[in-house]
PDB file of C-alpha atoms in Angstrom:
ATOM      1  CA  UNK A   1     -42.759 128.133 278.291  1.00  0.00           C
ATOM      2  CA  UNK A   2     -40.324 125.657 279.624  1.00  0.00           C
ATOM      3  CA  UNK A   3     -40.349 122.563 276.369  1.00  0.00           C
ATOM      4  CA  UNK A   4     -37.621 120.468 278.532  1.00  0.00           C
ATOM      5  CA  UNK A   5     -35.584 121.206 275.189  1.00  0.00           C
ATOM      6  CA  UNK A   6     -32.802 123.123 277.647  1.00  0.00           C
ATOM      7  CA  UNK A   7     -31.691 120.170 279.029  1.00  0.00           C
ATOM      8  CA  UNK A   8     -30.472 119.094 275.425  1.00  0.00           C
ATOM      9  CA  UNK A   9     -28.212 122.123 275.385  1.00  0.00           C
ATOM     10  CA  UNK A  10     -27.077 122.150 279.235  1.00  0.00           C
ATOM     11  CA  UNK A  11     -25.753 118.260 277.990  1.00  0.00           C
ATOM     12  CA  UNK A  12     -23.996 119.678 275.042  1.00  0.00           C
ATOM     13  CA  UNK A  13     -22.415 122.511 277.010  1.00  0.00           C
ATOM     14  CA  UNK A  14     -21.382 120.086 279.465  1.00  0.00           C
ATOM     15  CA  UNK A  15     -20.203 117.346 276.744  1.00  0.00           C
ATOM     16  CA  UNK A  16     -18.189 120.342 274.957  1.00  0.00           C
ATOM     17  CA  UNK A  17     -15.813 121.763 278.202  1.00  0.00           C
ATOM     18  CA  UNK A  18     -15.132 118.088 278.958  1.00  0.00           C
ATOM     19  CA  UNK A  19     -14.103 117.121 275.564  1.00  0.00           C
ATOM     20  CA  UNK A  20     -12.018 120.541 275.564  1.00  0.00           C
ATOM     21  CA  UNK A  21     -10.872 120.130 278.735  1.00  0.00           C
ATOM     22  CA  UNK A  22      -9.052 116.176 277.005  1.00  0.00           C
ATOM     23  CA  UNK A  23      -8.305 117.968 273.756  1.00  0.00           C
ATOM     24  CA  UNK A  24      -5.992 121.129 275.847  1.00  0.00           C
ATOM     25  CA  UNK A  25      -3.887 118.453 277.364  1.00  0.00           C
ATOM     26  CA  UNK A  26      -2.333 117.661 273.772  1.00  0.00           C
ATOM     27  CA  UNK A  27       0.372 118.069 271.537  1.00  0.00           C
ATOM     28  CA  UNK A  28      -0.313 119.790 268.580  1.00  0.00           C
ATOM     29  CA  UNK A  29       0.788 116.323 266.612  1.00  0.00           C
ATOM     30  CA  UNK A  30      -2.025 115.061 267.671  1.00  0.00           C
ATOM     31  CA  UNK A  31      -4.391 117.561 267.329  1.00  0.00           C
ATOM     32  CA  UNK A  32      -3.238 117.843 263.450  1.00  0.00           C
ATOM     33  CA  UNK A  33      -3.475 113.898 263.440  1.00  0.00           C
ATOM     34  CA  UNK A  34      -6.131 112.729 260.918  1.00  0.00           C
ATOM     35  CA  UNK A  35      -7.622 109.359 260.747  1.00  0.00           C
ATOM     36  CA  UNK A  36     -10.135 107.534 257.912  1.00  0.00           C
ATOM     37  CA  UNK A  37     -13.775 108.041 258.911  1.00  0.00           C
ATOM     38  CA  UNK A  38     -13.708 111.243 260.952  1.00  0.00           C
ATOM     39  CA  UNK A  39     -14.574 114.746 259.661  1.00  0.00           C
ATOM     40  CA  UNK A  40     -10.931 115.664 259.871  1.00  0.00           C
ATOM     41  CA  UNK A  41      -8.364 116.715 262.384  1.00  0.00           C
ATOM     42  CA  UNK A  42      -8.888 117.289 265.881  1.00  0.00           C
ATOM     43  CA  UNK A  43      -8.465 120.952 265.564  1.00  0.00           C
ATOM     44  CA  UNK A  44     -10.796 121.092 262.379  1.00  0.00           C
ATOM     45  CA  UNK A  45     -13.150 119.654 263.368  1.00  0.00           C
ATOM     46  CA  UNK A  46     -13.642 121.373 267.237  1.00  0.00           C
ATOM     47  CA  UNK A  47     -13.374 124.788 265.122  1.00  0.00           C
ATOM     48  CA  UNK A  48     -15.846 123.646 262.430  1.00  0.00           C
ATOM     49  CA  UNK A  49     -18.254 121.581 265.249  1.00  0.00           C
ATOM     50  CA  UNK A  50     -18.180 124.931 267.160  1.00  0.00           C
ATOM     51  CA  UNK A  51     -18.170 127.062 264.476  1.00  0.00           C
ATOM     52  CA  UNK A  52     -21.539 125.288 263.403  1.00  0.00           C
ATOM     53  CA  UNK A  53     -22.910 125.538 266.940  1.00  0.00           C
ATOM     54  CA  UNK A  54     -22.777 129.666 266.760  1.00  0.00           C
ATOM     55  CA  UNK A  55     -24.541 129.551 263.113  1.00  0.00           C
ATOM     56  CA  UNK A  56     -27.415 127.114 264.522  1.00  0.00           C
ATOM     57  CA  UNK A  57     -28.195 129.592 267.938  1.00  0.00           C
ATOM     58  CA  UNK A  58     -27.499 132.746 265.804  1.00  0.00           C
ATOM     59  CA  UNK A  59     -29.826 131.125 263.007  1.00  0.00           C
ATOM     60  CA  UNK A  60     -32.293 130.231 266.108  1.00  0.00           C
ATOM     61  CA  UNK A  61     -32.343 132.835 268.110  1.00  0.00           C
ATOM     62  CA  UNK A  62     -32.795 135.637 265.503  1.00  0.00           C
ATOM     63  CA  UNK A  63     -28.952 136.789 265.691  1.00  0.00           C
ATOM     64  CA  UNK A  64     -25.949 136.176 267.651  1.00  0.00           C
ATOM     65  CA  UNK A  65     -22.545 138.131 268.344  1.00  0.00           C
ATOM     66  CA  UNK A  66     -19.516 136.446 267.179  1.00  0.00           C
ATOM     67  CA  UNK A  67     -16.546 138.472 265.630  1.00  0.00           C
ATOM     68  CA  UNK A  68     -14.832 137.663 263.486  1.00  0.00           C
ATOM     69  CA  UNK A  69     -16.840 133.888 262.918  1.00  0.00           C
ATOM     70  CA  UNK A  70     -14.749 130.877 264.664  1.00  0.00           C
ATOM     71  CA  UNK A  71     -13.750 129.255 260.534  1.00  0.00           C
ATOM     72  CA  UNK A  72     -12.306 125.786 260.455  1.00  0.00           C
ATOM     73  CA  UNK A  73     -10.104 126.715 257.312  1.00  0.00           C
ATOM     74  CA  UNK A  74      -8.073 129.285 259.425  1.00  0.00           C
ATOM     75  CA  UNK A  75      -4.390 128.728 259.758  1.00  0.00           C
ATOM     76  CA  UNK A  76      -4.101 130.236 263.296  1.00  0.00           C
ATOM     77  CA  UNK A  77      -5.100 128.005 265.987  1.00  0.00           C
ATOM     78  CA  UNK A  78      -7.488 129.363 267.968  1.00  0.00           C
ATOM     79  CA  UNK A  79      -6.611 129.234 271.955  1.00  0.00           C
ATOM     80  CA  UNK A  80      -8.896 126.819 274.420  1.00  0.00           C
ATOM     81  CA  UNK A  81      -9.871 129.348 276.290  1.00  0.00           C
ATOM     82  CA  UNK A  82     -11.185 131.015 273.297  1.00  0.00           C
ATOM     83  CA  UNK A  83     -12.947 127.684 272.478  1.00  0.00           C
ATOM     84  CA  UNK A  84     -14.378 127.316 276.199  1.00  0.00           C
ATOM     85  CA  UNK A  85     -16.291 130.801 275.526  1.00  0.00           C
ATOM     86  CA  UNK A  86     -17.840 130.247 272.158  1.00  0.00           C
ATOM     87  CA  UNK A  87     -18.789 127.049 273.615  1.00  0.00           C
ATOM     88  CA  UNK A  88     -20.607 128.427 276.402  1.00  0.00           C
ATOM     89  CA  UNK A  89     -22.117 131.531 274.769  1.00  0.00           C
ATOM     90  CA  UNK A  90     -23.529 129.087 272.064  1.00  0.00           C
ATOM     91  CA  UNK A  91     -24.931 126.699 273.930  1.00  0.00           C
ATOM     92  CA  UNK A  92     -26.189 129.053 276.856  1.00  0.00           C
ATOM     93  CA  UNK A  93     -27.842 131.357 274.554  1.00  0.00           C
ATOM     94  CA  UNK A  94     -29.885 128.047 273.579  1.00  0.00           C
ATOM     95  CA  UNK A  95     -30.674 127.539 276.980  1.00  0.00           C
ATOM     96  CA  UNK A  96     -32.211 130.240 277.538  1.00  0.00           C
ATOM     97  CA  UNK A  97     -33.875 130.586 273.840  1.00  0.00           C
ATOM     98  CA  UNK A  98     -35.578 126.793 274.633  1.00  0.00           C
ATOM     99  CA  UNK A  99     -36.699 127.678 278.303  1.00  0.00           C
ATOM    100  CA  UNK A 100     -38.953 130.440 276.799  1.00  0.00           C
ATOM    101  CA  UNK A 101     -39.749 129.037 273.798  1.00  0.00           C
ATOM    102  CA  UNK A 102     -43.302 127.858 272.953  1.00  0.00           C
ATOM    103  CA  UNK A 103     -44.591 124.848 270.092  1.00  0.00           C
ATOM    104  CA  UNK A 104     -45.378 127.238 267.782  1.00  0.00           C
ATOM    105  CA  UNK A 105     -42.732 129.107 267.282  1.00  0.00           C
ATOM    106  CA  UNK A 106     -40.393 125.824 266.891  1.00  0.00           C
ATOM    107  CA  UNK A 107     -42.523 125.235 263.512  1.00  0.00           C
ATOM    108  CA  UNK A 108     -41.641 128.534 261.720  1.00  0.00           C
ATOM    109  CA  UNK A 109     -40.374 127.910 258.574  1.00  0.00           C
ATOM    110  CA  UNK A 110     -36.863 129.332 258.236  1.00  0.00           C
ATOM    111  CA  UNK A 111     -35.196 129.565 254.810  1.00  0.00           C
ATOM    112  CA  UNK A 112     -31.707 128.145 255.385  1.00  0.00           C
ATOM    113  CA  UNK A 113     -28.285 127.672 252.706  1.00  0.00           C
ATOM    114  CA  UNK A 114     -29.162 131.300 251.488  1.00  0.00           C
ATOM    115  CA  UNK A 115     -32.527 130.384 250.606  1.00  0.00           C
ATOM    116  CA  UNK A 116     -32.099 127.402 249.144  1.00  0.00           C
ATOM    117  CA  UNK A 117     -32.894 124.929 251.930  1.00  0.00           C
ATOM    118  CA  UNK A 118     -36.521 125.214 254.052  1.00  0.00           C
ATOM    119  CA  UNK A 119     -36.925 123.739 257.332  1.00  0.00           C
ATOM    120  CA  UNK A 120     -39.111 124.269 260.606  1.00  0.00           C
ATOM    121  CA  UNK A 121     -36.846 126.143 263.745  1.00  0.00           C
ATOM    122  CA  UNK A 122     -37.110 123.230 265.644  1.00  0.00           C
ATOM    123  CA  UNK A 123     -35.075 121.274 263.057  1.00  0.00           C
ATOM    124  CA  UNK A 124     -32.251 123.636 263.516  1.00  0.00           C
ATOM    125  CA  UNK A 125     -32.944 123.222 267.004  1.00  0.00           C
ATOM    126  CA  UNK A 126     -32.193 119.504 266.817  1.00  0.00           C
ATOM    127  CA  UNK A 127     -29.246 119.557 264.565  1.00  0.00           C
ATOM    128  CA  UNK A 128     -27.111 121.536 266.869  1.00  0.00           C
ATOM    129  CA  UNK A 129     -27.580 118.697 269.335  1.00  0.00           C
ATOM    130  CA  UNK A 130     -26.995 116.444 266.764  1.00  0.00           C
ATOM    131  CA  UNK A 131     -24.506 117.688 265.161  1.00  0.00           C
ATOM    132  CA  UNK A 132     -22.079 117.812 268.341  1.00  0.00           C
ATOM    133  CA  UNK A 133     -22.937 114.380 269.474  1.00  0.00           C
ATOM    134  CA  UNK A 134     -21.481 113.743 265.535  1.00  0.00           C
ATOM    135  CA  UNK A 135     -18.378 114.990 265.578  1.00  0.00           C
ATOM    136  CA  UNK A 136     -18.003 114.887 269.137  1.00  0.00           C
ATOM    137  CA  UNK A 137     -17.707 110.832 268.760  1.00  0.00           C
ATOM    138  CA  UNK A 138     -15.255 111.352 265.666  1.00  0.00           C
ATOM    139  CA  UNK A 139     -12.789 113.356 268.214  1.00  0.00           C
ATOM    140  CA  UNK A 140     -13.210 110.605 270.377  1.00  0.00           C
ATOM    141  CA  UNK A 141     -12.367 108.055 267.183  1.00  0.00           C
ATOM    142  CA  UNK A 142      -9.398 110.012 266.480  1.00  0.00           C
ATOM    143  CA  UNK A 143      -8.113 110.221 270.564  1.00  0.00           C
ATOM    144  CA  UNK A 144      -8.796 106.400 270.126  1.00  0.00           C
ATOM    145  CA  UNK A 145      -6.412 105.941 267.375  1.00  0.00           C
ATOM    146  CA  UNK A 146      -3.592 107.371 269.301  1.00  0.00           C
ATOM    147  CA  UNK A 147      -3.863 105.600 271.621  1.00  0.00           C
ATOM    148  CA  UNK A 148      -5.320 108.492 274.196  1.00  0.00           C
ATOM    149  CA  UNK A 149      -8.442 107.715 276.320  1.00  0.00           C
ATOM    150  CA  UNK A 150     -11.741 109.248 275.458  1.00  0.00           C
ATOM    151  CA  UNK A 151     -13.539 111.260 278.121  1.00  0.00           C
ATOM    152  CA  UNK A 152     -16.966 109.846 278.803  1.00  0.00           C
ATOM    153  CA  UNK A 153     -19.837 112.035 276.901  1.00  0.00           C
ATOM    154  CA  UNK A 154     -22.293 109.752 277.054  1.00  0.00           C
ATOM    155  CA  UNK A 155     -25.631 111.155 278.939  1.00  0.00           C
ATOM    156  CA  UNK A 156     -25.201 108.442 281.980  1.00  0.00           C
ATOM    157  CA  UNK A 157     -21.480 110.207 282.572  1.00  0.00           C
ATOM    158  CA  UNK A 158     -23.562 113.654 282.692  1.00  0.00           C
ATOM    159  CA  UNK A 159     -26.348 112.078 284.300  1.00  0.00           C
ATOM    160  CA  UNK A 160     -23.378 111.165 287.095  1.00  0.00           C
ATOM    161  CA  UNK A 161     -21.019 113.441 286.958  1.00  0.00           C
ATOM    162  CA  UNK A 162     -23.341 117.038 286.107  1.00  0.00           C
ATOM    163  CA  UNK A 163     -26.834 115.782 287.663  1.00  0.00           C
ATOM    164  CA  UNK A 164     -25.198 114.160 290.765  1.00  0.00           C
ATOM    165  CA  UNK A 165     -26.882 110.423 290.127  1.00  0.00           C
ATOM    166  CA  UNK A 166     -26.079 107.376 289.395  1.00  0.00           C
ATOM    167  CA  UNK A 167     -25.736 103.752 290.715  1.00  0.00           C
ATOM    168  CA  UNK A 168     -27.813 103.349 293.442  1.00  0.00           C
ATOM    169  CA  UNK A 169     -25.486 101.887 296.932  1.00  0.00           C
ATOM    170  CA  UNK A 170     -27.310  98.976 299.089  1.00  0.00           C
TER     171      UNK A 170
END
C-alpha cells in the first residue's frame, strides 16, 4: 500500500549524499571542530546521525544487516564511502518498507530503550526523518562557523535539484 511516507526517506537519502558529498571535501580540523549548540563534531555526529538511522529501519523493518554497528564513540574514522553505503542501505530499506506498508501496521506498539520506552511504529518511522533533519542543520551550524558554505537541504533544493522543478520561466 503506497502511504506517500517513501518520499520522506527518498528526501533524507538525498539530503544525506549531499551533505556527505560537502563534509568529504574537508580537513580533518574541521571535521574534529566543535562548536556550542550542536550535538558535537562533524564526524560525531554524521557517525552517531547515521548510526541512529540503521537502529530506526532495523527497529522498523523487523531487522537489518549492519556489522559491526557504525558507533560514534569509535576512534577510527570511518571512510565516506563507507558512510555513502550505510546511508543508502538505511534509508532505501525505508523506502521500500513505507511503499508496502499499510495504517495498521504503522500503529503496532513496539517496546523501545530495552523495554523501557513504548511507542507506535510509525513514531519510529517519523523520528528517523526527524532526527536527520536535526543534526543535519547542526553540521550545517558547525560548516557555518568555519566559515564553509552549507549545501542546500532544504526540500525546495530537492524539490529542484532531485524532482527536476522549480521556478517557473515566463
Amino acid at each position: 500500500m503506497a502511504t506517500g511516507l517513501s518520499d520522506f526517506f527518498k528526501y533524507n537519502l538525498w539530503a544525506n549524499l549531499r551533505l556527505l558529498d560537502t563534509c568529504e571535501q574537508l580537513t580533518d580540523a574541521q571535521l574534529d571542530a566543535v562548536f556550542p549548540g550542536t550535538y558535537g563534531s562533524i564526524r560525531v555526529t554524521l557517525k552517531h546521525m547515521l548510526g541512529a538511522e540503521e537502529g530506526y529501519a532495523a527497529r522498523s523493518v523487523g531487522g537489518f544487516p549492519t556489522t559491526p554497528p557504525l558507533r560514534e564513540d569509535e576512534e577510527a574514522p570511518r571512510s565516506f564511502a563507507e558512510l555513502r553505503e550505510r546511508a543508502r542501505r538505511s534509508s532505501e530499506a525505508m523506502i521500500a518498507f513505507t511503499e508496502q506498508v499499510t495504517p495498521e501496521q504503522l500503529q503496532v506498539i513496539q517496546l523501545l530503550d530495552e523495554g523501557t520506552y513504548r511507542a507506535p511504529l510509525l513514531v519510529t518511522v517519523i523520528q528517523f526523518v526527524d532526527h536527520g533533519i536535526d543534526h543535519r542543520t547542526q553540521i550545517c551550524t558547525t560548516l557555518t562557523q568555519l566559515g564553509i558554505q552549507s549545501p542546500e537541504l532544504d526540500v525546495w533544493a530537492y524539490n529542484e535539484a532531485a524532482l527536476g522543478y522549480g521556478e517557473i520561466k515566463q
